[in-house]
Amino acid sequence: MLTREQKESMLDQVLEIMTAIAYDEPVERVPAPNESKSEKIKMLTIKECTELIEGLSEHTVRKLVAQNKIKYIRTGEGVRGKILINKADLMKYFQNCA
């Protein structure tokens, strides 16, 4: 039976692979479940993005997603699927804009 940390690590790896595939990026070697990863991938909802960056509106986040300016994954099917945004990519986007 896997521990919670092992499960989270595996989910992080799957998310990283899905992101790489979605953006046609090379998939790096996936570490074994017991290898520690220095930085976890953090995904945010659109509302969480607006709470993280003062003055950012949901409309702006949706526009950035539609223009493929930030990495995201749509969970579920069709337009009703929830949009999850990569926190590191969002922060990098706004650091480069300033």
PDB file of C-alpha atoms in Angstrom:
ATOM      1  CA  MET A   1       0.000   0.000   0.000  1.00  0.00           C
ATOM      2  CA  LEU A   2       1.299   3.443  -0.931  1.00  0.00           C
ATOM      3  CA  THR A   3       1.686   6.252   1.554  1.00  0.00           C
ATOM      4  CA  ARG A   4       0.004   9.584   0.985  1.00  0.00           C
ATOM      5  CA  GLU A   5       3.337  11.175   0.071  1.00  0.00           C
ATOM      6  CA  GLN A   6       4.032   8.474  -2.518  1.00  0.00           C
ATOM      7  CA  LYS A   7       0.580   8.966  -4.035  1.00  0.00           C
ATOM      8  CA  GLU A   8       1.091  12.748  -4.203  1.00  0.00           C
ATOM      9  CA  SER A   9       4.498  12.240  -5.791  1.00  0.00           C
ATOM     10  CA  MET A  10       3.016   9.943  -8.428  1.00  0.00           C
ATOM     11  CA  LEU A  11       0.206  12.417  -9.150  1.00  0.00           C
ATOM     12  CA  ASP A  12       2.773  15.209  -9.530  1.00  0.00           C
ATOM     13  CA  GLN A  13       4.680  13.078 -12.030  1.00  0.00           C
ATOM     14  CA  VAL A  14       1.543  12.314 -14.027  1.00  0.00           C
ATOM     15  CA  LEU A  15       0.636  16.009 -14.073  1.00  0.00           C
ATOM     16  CA  GLU A  16       4.135  16.930 -15.234  1.00  0.00           C
ATOM     17  CA  ILE A  17       3.958  14.372 -18.044  1.00  0.00           C
ATOM     18  CA  MET A  18       0.483  15.545 -19.099  1.00  0.00           C
ATOM     19  CA  THR A  19       1.682  19.158 -19.188  1.00  0.00           C
ATOM     20  CA  ALA A  20       4.723  18.204 -21.265  1.00  0.00           C
ATOM     21  CA  ILE A  21       2.573  16.266 -23.717  1.00  0.00           C
ATOM     22  CA  ALA A  22      -0.011  19.053 -23.973  1.00  0.00           C
ATOM     23  CA  TYR A  23       2.668  21.627 -24.819  1.00  0.00           C
ATOM     24  CA  ASP A  24       4.855  19.349 -26.983  1.00  0.00           C
ATOM     25  CA  GLU A  25       7.750  19.616 -24.563  1.00  0.00           C
ATOM     26  CA  PRO A  26      10.239  16.799 -24.091  1.00  0.00           C
ATOM     27  CA  VAL A  27       9.386  14.529 -21.199  1.00  0.00           C
ATOM     28  CA  GLU A  28      12.299  14.277 -18.796  1.00  0.00           C
ATOM     29  CA  ARG A  29      13.191  11.149 -16.885  1.00  0.00           C
ATOM     30  CA  VAL A  30      10.537  10.470 -14.294  1.00  0.00           C
ATOM     31  CA  PRO A  31      12.047   9.830 -10.856  1.00  0.00           C
ATOM     32  CA  ALA A  32      11.084   6.755  -8.902  1.00  0.00           C
ATOM     33  CA  PRO A  33       8.324   7.250  -6.312  1.00  0.00           C
ATOM     34  CA  ASN A  34      10.807   7.147  -3.428  1.00  0.00           C
ATOM     35  CA  GLU A  35      13.033   9.869  -4.937  1.00  0.00           C
ATOM     36  CA  SER A  36      12.310  13.233  -3.383  1.00  0.00           C
ATOM     37  CA  LYS A  37      11.514  16.094  -5.686  1.00  0.00           C
ATOM     38  CA  SER A  38      12.825  19.512  -4.740  1.00  0.00           C
ATOM     39  CA  GLU A  39       9.828  21.407  -6.083  1.00  0.00           C
ATOM     40  CA  LYS A  40       6.259  20.185  -6.395  1.00  0.00           C
ATOM     41  CA  ILE A  41       3.982  21.328  -9.160  1.00  0.00           C
ATOM     42  CA  LYS A  42       1.205  23.490  -7.767  1.00  0.00           C
ATOM     43  CA  MET A  43      -1.937  23.940  -9.806  1.00  0.00           C
ATOM     44  CA  LEU A  44      -4.417  26.738  -9.095  1.00  0.00           C
ATOM     45  CA  THR A  45      -8.019  27.337 -10.033  1.00  0.00           C
ATOM     46  CA  ILE A  46      -8.862  30.601 -11.769  1.00  0.00           C
ATOM     47  CA  LYS A  47     -10.224  32.015  -8.510  1.00  0.00           C
ATOM     48  CA  GLU A  48      -7.048  31.063  -6.645  1.00  0.00           C
ATOM     49  CA  CYS A  49      -5.010  32.884  -9.317  1.00  0.00           C
ATOM     50  CA  THR A  50      -6.974  36.081  -8.714  1.00  0.00           C
ATOM     51  CA  GLU A  51      -6.412  35.747  -4.949  1.00  0.00           C
ATOM     52  CA  LEU A  52      -2.678  35.218  -5.457  1.00  0.00           C
ATOM     53  CA  ILE A  53      -2.064  38.290  -7.617  1.00  0.00           C
ATOM     54  CA  GLU A  54      -3.715  41.501  -6.484  1.00  0.00           C
ATOM     55  CA  GLY A  55      -5.727  43.223  -9.219  1.00  0.00           C
ATOM     56  CA  LEU A  56      -5.899  40.160 -11.460  1.00  0.00           C
ATOM     57  CA  SER A  57      -9.411  39.384 -12.683  1.00  0.00           C
ATOM     58  CA  GLU A  58     -10.912  36.040 -13.636  1.00  0.00           C
ATOM     59  CA  HIS A  59     -11.520  37.439 -17.114  1.00  0.00           C
ATOM     60  CA  THR A  60      -7.813  38.203 -17.543  1.00  0.00           C
ATOM     61  CA  VAL A  61      -6.809  34.714 -16.412  1.00  0.00           C
ATOM     62  CA  ARG A  62      -9.284  33.175 -18.880  1.00  0.00           C
ATOM     63  CA  LYS A  63      -7.859  35.363 -21.679  1.00  0.00           C
ATOM     64  CA  LEU A  64      -4.302  34.255 -20.850  1.00  0.00           C
ATOM     65  CA  VAL A  65      -5.458  30.638 -20.980  1.00  0.00           C
ATOM     66  CA  ALA A  66      -7.295  31.170 -24.291  1.00  0.00           C
ATOM     67  CA  GLN A  67      -4.162  32.791 -25.772  1.00  0.00           C
ATOM     68  CA  ASN A  68      -1.931  29.946 -24.459  1.00  0.00           C
ATOM     69  CA  LYS A  69       0.255  32.432 -22.599  1.00  0.00           C
ATOM     70  CA  ILE A  70       0.214  30.342 -19.417  1.00  0.00           C
ATOM     71  CA  LYS A  71       0.245  26.581 -19.001  1.00  0.00           C
ATOM     72  CA  TYR A  72      -2.979  24.996 -17.916  1.00  0.00           C
ATOM     73  CA  ILE A  73      -4.880  21.722 -17.888  1.00  0.00           C
ATOM     74  CA  ARG A  74      -8.605  21.368 -18.320  1.00  0.00           C
ATOM     75  CA  THR A  75     -10.020  18.629 -16.121  1.00  0.00           C
ATOM     76  CA  GLY A  76     -13.234  17.001 -17.189  1.00  0.00           C
ATOM     77  CA  GLU A  77     -14.673  17.185 -20.662  1.00  0.00           C
ATOM     78  CA  GLY A  78     -15.604  20.081 -22.902  1.00  0.00           C
ATOM     79  CA  VAL A  79     -16.094  23.679 -21.885  1.00  0.00           C
ATOM     80  CA  ARG A  80     -17.498  22.623 -18.496  1.00  0.00           C
ATOM     81  CA  GLY A  81     -14.146  21.174 -17.393  1.00  0.00           C
ATOM     82  CA  LYS A  82     -12.316  22.990 -14.609  1.00  0.00           C
ATOM     83  CA  ILE A  83      -9.225  24.913 -15.659  1.00  0.00           C
ATOM     84  CA  LEU A  84      -6.120  24.402 -13.509  1.00  0.00           C
ATOM     85  CA  ILE A  85      -3.190  26.772 -14.014  1.00  0.00           C
ATOM     86  CA  ASN A  86       0.443  26.026 -13.257  1.00  0.00           C
ATOM     87  CA  LYS A  87       1.366  28.404 -10.401  1.00  0.00           C
ATOM     88  CA  ALA A  88       5.058  28.650 -11.351  1.00  0.00           C
ATOM     89  CA  ASP A  89       4.182  29.491 -14.959  1.00  0.00           C
ATOM     90  CA  LEU A  90       1.671  32.131 -13.860  1.00  0.00           C
ATOM     91  CA  MET A  91       4.227  33.777 -11.571  1.00  0.00           C
ATOM     92  CA  LYS A  92       6.903  33.622 -14.293  1.00  0.00           C
ATOM     93  CA  TYR A  93       4.529  35.257 -16.788  1.00  0.00           C
ATOM     94  CA  PHE A  94       3.845  38.213 -14.511  1.00  0.00           C
ATOM     95  CA  GLN A  95       7.509  38.574 -13.487  1.00  0.00           C
ATOM     96  CA  ASN A  96       8.473  38.827 -17.176  1.00  0.00           C
ATOM     97  CA  CYS A  97       5.745  41.412 -17.831  1.00  0.00           C
ATOM     98  CA  ALA A  98       7.024  43.790 -15.161  1.00  0.00           C
TER      99      ALA A  98
END
